[in-house]
Tab-separated table of C-alpha atoms in Angstrom:
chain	number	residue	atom	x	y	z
A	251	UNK	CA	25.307	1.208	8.203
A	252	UNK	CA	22.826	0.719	5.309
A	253	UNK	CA	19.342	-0.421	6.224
A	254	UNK	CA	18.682	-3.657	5.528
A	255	UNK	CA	14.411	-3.806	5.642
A	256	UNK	CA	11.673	-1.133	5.269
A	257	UNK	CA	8.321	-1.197	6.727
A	258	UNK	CA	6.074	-2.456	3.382
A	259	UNK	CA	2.380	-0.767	2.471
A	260	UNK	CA	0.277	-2.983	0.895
A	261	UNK	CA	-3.432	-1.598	1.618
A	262	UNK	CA	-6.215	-3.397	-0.275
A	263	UNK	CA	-9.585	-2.281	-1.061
A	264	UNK	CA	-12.612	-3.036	-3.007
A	265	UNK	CA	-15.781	-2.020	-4.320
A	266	UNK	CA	-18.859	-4.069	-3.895
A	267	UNK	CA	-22.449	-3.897	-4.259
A	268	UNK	CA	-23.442	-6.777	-1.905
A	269	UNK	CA	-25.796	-5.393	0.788
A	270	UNK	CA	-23.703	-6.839	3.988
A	271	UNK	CA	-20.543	-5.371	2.299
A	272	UNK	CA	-19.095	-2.683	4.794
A	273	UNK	CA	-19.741	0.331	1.967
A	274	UNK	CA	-22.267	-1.069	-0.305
A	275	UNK	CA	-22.541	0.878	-3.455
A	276	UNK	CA	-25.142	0.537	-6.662
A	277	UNK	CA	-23.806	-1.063	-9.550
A	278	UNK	CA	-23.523	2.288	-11.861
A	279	UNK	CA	-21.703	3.614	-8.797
A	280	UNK	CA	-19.524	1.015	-8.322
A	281	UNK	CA	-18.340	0.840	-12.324
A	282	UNK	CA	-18.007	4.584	-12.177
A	283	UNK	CA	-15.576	4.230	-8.999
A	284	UNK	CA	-13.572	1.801	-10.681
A	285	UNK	CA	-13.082	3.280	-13.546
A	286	UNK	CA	-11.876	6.457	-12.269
A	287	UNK	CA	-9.619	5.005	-10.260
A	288	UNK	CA	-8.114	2.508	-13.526
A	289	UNK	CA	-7.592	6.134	-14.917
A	290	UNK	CA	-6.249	8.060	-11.920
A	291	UNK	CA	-3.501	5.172	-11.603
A	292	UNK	CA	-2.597	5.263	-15.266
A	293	UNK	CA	-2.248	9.332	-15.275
A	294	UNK	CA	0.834	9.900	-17.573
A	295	UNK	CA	2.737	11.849	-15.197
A	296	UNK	CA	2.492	9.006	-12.823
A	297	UNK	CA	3.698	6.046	-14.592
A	298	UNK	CA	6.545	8.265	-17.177
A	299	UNK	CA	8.990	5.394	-18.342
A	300	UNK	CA	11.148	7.613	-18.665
A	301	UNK	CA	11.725	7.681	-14.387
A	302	UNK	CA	10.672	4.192	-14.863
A	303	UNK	CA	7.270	3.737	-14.685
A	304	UNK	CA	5.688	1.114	-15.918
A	305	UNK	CA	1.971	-0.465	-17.031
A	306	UNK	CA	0.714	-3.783	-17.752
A	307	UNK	CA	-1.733	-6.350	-16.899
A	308	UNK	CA	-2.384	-9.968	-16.919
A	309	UNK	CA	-5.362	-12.107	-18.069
A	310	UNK	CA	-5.396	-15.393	-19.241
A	311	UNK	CA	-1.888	-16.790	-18.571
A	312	UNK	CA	-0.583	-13.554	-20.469
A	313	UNK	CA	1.510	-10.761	-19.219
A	314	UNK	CA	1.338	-7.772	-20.957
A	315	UNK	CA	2.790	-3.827	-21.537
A	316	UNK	CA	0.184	-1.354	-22.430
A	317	UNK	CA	2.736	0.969	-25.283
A	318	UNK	CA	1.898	4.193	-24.179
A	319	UNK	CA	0.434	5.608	-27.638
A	320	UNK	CA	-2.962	7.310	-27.201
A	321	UNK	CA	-4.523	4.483	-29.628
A	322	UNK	CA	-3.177	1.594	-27.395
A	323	UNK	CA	-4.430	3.305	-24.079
A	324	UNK	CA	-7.585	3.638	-25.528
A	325	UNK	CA	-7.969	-0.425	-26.370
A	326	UNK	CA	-6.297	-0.658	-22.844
A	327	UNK	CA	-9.669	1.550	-21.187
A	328	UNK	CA	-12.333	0.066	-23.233
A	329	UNK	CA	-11.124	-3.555	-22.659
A	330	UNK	CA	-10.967	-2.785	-18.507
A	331	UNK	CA	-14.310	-1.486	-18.316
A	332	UNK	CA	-15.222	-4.329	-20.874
A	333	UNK	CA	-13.910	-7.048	-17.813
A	334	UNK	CA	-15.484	-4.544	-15.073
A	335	UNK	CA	-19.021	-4.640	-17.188
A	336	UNK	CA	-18.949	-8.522	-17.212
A	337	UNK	CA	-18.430	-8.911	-13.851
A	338	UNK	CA	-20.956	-6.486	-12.898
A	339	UNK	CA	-23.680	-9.039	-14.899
A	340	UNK	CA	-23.265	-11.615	-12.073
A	341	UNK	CA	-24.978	-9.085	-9.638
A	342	UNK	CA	-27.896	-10.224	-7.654
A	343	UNK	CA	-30.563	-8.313	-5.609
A	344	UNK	CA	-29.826	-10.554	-2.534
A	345	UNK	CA	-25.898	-11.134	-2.420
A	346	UNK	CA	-24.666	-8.368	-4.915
A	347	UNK	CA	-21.335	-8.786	-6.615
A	348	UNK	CA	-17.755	-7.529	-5.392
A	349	UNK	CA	-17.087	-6.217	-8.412
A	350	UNK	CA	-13.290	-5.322	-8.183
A	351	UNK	CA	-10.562	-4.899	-5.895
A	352	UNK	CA	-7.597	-2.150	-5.194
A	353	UNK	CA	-4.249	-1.884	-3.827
A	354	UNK	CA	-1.316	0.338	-2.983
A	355	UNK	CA	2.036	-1.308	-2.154
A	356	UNK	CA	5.271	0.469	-1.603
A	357	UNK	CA	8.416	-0.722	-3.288
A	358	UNK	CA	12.270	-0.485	-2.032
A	359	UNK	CA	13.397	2.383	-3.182
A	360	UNK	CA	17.045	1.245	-3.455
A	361	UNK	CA	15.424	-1.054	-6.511
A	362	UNK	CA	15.975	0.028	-10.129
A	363	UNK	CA	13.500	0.424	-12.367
A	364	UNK	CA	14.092	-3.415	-14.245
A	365	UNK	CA	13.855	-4.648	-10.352
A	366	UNK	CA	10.745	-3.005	-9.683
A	367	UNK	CA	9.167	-4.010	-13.080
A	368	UNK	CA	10.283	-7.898	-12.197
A	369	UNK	CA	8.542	-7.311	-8.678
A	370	UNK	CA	5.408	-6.096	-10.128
A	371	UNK	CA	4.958	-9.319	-12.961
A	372	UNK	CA	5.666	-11.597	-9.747
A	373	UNK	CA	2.842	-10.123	-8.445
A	374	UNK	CA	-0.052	-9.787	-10.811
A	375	UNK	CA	1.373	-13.601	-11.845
A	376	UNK	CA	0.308	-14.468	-8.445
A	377	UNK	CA	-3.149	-12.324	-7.923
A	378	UNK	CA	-3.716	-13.476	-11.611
A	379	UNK	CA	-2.485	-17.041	-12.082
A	380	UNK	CA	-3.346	-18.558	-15.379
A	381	UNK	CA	-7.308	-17.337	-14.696
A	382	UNK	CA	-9.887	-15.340	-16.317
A	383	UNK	CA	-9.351	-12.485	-13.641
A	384	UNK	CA	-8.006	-8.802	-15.156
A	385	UNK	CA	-5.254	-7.496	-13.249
A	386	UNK	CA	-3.571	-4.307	-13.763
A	387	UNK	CA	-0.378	-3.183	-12.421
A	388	UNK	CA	0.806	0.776	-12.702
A	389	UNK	CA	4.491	1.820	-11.001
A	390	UNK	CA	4.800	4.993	-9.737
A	391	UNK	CA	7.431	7.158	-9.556
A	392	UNK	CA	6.800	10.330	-9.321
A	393	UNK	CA	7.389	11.107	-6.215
A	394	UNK	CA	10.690	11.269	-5.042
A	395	UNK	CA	11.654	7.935	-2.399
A	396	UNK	CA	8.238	6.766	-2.854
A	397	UNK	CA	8.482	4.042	-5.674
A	398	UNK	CA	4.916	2.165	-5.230
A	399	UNK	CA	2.254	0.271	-7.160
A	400	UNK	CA	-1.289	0.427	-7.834
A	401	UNK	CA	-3.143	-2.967	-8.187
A	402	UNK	CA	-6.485	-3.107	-10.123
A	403	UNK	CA	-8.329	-6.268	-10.161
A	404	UNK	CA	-11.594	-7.636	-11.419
A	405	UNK	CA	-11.935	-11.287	-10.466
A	406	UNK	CA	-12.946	-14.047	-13.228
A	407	UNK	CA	-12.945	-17.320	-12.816
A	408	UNK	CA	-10.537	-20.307	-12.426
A	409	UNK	CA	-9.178	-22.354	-15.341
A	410	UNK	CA	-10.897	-26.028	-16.074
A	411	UNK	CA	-7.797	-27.743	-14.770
A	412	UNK	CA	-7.504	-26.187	-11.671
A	413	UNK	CA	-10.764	-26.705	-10.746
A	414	UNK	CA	-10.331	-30.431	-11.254
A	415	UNK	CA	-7.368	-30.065	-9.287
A	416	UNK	CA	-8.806	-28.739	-6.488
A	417	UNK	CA	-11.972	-30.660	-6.673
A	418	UNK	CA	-9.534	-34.128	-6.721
A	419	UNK	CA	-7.217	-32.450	-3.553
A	420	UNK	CA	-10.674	-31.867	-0.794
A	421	UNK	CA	-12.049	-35.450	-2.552
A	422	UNK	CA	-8.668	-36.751	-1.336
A	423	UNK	CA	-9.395	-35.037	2.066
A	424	UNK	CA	-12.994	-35.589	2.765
A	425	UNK	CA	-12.332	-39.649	0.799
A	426	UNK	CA	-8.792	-41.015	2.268
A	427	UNK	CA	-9.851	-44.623	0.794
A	428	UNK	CA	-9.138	-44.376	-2.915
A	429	UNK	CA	-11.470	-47.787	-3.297
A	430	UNK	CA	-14.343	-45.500	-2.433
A	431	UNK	CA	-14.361	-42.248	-3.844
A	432	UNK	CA	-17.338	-40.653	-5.317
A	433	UNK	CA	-17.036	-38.157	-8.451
A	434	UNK	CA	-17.391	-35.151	-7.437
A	435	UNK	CA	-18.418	-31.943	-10.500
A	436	UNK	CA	-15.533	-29.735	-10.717
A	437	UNK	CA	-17.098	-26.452	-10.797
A	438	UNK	CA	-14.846	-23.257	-11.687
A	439	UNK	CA	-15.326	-20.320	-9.119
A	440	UNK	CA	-13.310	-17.318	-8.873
A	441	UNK	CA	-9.595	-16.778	-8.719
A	442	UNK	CA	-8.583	-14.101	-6.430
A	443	UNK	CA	-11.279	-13.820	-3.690
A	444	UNK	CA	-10.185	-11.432	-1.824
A	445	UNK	CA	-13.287	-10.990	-0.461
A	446	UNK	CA	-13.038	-13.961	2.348
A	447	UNK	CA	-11.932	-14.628	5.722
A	448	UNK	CA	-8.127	-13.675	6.153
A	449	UNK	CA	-7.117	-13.227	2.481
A	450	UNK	CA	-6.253	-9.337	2.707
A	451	UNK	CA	-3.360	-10.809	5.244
A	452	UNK	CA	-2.148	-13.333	3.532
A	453	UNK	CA	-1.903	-11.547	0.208
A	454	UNK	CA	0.415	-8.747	2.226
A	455	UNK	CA	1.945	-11.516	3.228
A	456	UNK	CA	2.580	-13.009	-0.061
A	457	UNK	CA	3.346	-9.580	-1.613
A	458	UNK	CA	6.151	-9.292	0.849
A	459	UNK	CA	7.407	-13.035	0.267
A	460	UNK	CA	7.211	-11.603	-3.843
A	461	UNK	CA	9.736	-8.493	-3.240
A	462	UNK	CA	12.110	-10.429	-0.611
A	463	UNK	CA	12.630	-13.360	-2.996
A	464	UNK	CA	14.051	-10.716	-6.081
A	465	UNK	CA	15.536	-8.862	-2.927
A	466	UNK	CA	17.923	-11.782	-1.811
A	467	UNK	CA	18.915	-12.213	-5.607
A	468	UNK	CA	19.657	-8.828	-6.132
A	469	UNK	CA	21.406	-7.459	-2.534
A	470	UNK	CA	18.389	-5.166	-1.906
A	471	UNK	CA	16.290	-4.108	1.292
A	472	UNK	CA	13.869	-6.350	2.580
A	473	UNK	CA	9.939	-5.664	2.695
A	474	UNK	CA	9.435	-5.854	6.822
A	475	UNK	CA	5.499	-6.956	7.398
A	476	UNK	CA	6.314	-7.425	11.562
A	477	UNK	CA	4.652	-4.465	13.638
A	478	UNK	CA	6.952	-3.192	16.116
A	479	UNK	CA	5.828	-4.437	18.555
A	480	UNK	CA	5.924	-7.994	17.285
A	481	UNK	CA	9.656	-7.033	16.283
A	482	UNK	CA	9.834	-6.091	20.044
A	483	UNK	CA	10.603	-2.460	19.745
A	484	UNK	CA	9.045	-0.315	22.910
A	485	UNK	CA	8.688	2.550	19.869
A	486	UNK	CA	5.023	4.041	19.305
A	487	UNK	CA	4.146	3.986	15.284
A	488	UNK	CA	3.627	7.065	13.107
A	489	UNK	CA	0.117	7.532	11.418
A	490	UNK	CA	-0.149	7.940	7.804
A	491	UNK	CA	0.262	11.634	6.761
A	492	UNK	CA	-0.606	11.269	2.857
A	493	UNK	CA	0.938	13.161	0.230
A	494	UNK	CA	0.095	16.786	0.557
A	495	UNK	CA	2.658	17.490	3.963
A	496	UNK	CA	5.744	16.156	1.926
A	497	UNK	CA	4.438	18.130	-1.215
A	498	UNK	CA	4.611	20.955	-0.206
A	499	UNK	CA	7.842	20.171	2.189
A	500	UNK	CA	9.286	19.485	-0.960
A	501	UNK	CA	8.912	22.908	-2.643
A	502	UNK	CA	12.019	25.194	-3.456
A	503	UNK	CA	10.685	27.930	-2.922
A	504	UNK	CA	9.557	26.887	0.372
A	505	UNK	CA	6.138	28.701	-0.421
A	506	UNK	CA	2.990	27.472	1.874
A	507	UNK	CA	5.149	24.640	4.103
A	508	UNK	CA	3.905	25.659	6.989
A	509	UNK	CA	2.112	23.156	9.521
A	510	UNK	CA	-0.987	25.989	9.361
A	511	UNK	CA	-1.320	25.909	5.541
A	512	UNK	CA	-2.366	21.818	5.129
A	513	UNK	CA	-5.169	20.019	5.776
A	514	UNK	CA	-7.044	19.489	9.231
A	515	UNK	CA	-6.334	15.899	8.903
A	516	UNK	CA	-3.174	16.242	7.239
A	517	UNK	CA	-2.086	18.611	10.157
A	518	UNK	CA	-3.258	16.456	12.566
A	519	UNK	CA	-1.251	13.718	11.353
A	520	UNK	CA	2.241	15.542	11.309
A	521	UNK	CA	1.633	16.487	14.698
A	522	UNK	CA	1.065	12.990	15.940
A	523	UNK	CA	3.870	12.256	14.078
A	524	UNK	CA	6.120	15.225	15.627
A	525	UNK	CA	5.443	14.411	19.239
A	526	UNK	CA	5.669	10.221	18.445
A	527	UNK	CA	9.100	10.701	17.118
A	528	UNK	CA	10.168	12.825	19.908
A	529	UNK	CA	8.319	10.423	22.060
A	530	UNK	CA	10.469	7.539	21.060
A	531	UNK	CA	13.859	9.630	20.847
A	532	UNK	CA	13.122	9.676	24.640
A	533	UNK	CA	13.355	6.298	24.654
A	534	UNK	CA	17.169	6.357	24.078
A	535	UNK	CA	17.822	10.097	25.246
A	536	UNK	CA	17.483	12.406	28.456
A	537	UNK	CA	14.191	14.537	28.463
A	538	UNK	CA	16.497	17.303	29.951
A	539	UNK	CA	18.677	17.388	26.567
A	540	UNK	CA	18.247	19.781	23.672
A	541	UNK	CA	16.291	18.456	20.859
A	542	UNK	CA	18.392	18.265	18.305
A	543	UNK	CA	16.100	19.379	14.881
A	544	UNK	CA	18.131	16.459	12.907
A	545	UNK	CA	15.619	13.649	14.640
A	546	UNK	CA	13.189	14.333	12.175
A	547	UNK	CA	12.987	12.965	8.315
A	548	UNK	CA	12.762	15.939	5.555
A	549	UNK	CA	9.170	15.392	4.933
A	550	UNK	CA	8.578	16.978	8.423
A	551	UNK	CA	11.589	19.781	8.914
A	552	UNK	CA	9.579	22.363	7.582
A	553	UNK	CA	6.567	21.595	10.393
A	554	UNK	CA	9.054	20.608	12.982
A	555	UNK	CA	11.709	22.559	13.180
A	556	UNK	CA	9.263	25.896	14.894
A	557	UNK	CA	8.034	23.299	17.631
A	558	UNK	CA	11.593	22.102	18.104
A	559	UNK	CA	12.841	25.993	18.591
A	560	UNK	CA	9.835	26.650	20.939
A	561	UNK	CA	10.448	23.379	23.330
A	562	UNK	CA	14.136	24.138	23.103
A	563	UNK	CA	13.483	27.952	24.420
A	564	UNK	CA	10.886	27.115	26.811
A	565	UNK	CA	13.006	23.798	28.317
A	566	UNK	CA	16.427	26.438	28.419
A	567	UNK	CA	13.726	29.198	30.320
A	568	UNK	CA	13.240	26.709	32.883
A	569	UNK	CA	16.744	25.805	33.391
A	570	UNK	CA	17.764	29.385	33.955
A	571	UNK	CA	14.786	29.648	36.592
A	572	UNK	CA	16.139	26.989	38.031
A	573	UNK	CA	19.366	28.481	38.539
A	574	UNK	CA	18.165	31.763	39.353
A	575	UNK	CA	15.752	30.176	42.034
A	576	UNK	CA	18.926	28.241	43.730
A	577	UNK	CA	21.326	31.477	43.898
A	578	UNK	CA	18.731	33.513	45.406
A	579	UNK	CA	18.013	30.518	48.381
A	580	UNK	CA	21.989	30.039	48.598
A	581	UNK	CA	22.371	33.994	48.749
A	582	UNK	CA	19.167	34.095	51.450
């Protein structure tokens, strides 16, 4: 039976130099972290149309492809940090300036690579609107069942008409009698303002409403934003591993995939993840049963499978214990 839904990623962060902002940073800081991380999502390897990634942004009402000749990529970089510089002007000693935002969001990998470009100019549409706010969009695809994209936004403000309209919406609000209403200056703030109370949650949510809409038309797997708990499942999560455990998993040569070669928090990880799958196949299955090494996705066989052998011989040492202990007492 094909799946039907797959648990979405969309993680959003920023940078900010605003002194209450969880990790304040200068404003030279802040540009520099931006900017490394514009270039770091539009790596050449990464977005390679030729597996079908993709770059563009949106400014302005205008969707557009950045070609991928070194003369275009260069207009592309100096008009970024351009947007990034500008923003960093409205920074103040006293409240700062979030100076630009990030995000990671996983695609269906049973999309092709049209679908997935469609997905991503839904989205930067809706970050973006018709505003002054930059928004970049990168798809990568370089990893094998890992289609995702990389969001980059610096926040500008709001267009002159929908200020007005949402000036003349809260005048309707706070002024329900039209024979007394009281102008009101429609002053332009910023667009995405991602920055306040709930937004990171409802922009998931909106990403997901994005990728399920293109999903009905086209038949594909829908982006599931519903813990499992709220889905009702008694199943403990996995933690995120990051790239470097299915990396090397992924070698054919097999060279350095063992659980001893990665990371300390990398290794941690897969062995949360090891004992939380087994944990939940126990949900469904006898504790007394073999562990069967199939339980486990590829990205963790190479980690897994030794710590499957080991509980499998220690679990089968106590079973012949057991027997041996019962003979002797019938024989006694």
């Amino acid at each position: 039976m094909a799946i039907s839904t797959y648990a979405i990623t969309a993680n959003f962060g920023s940078v900010s130099t605003d002194p209450k902002a969880r990790s304040c940073v200068c404003v030279d800081d802040g540009i520099g972290k931006l900017v490394a991380n514009l270039h770091y999502i539009c790596r050449r390897p990464a977005i390679n149309s030729k597996q079908g990634g993709a770059l563009l942004f949106r400014n302005n009402a205008t969707t557009t492809v950045v070609a991928e000749t070194p003369c275009e990529r260069r207009k592309f970089f100096s008009m970024c940090r351009g947007f990034l510089e500008n923003r960093a002007k409205k920074h103040t000693k006293k409240t700062g300036v979030r100076l630009g935002d990030k995000a990671v969001i996983s695609l269906p990998i049973d999309a092709t690579p049209q679908q997935q470009g469609e997905m991503a100019m839904r989205i930067i549409e809706h970050f973006a609107g018709d505003s002054e706010a930059m928004v970049v969009a990168a798809i990568h695809t370089d990893r094998p069942h890992n289609p995702h994209l990389h969001l980059w936004m610096v926040d500008g403000l709001e267009t002159p008409s929908s200020a007005k309209e949402r000036s003349e919406k809260r005048m309707s609000v706070d002024q329900p009698d039209p024979h007394n209403k009281k102008t009101r200056r429609a002053r332009r703030r910023d667009y995405i303002r991602l920055g306040e109370l709930h937004s990171r949650e409802n922009a998931r949510l909106k990403v997901a409403e994005i990728i399920n809409k293109i999903a009905d038309h086209e038949g594909l797997r829908h982006a599931e934003t519903r813990s499992l708990k709220e889905l009702g499942l008694a199943q403990k999560p996995q933690v995120h591993e990051g790239p470097q455990a299915t990396q090397k998993a992924q070698r054919k040569d097999g060279e350095n995939a063992h659980i001893d070669n990665l990371t300390p928090k990398t290794r941690q990880a897969v062995r949360e993840n090891i004992l939380t799958i087994l944990e939940n196949h126990h949900l469904s299955h006898s504790m007394s049963e073999p562990i069967d090494p199939a339980i486990y996705p590829d990205r963790l066989r190479p980690y897994s499978d030794a710590f499957v052998k080991e509980t499998n011989d220690g679990q089968q040492m106590i079973q012949l214990e057991s027997v041996a202990s019962r003979t002797t007492r019938t024989t006694q």
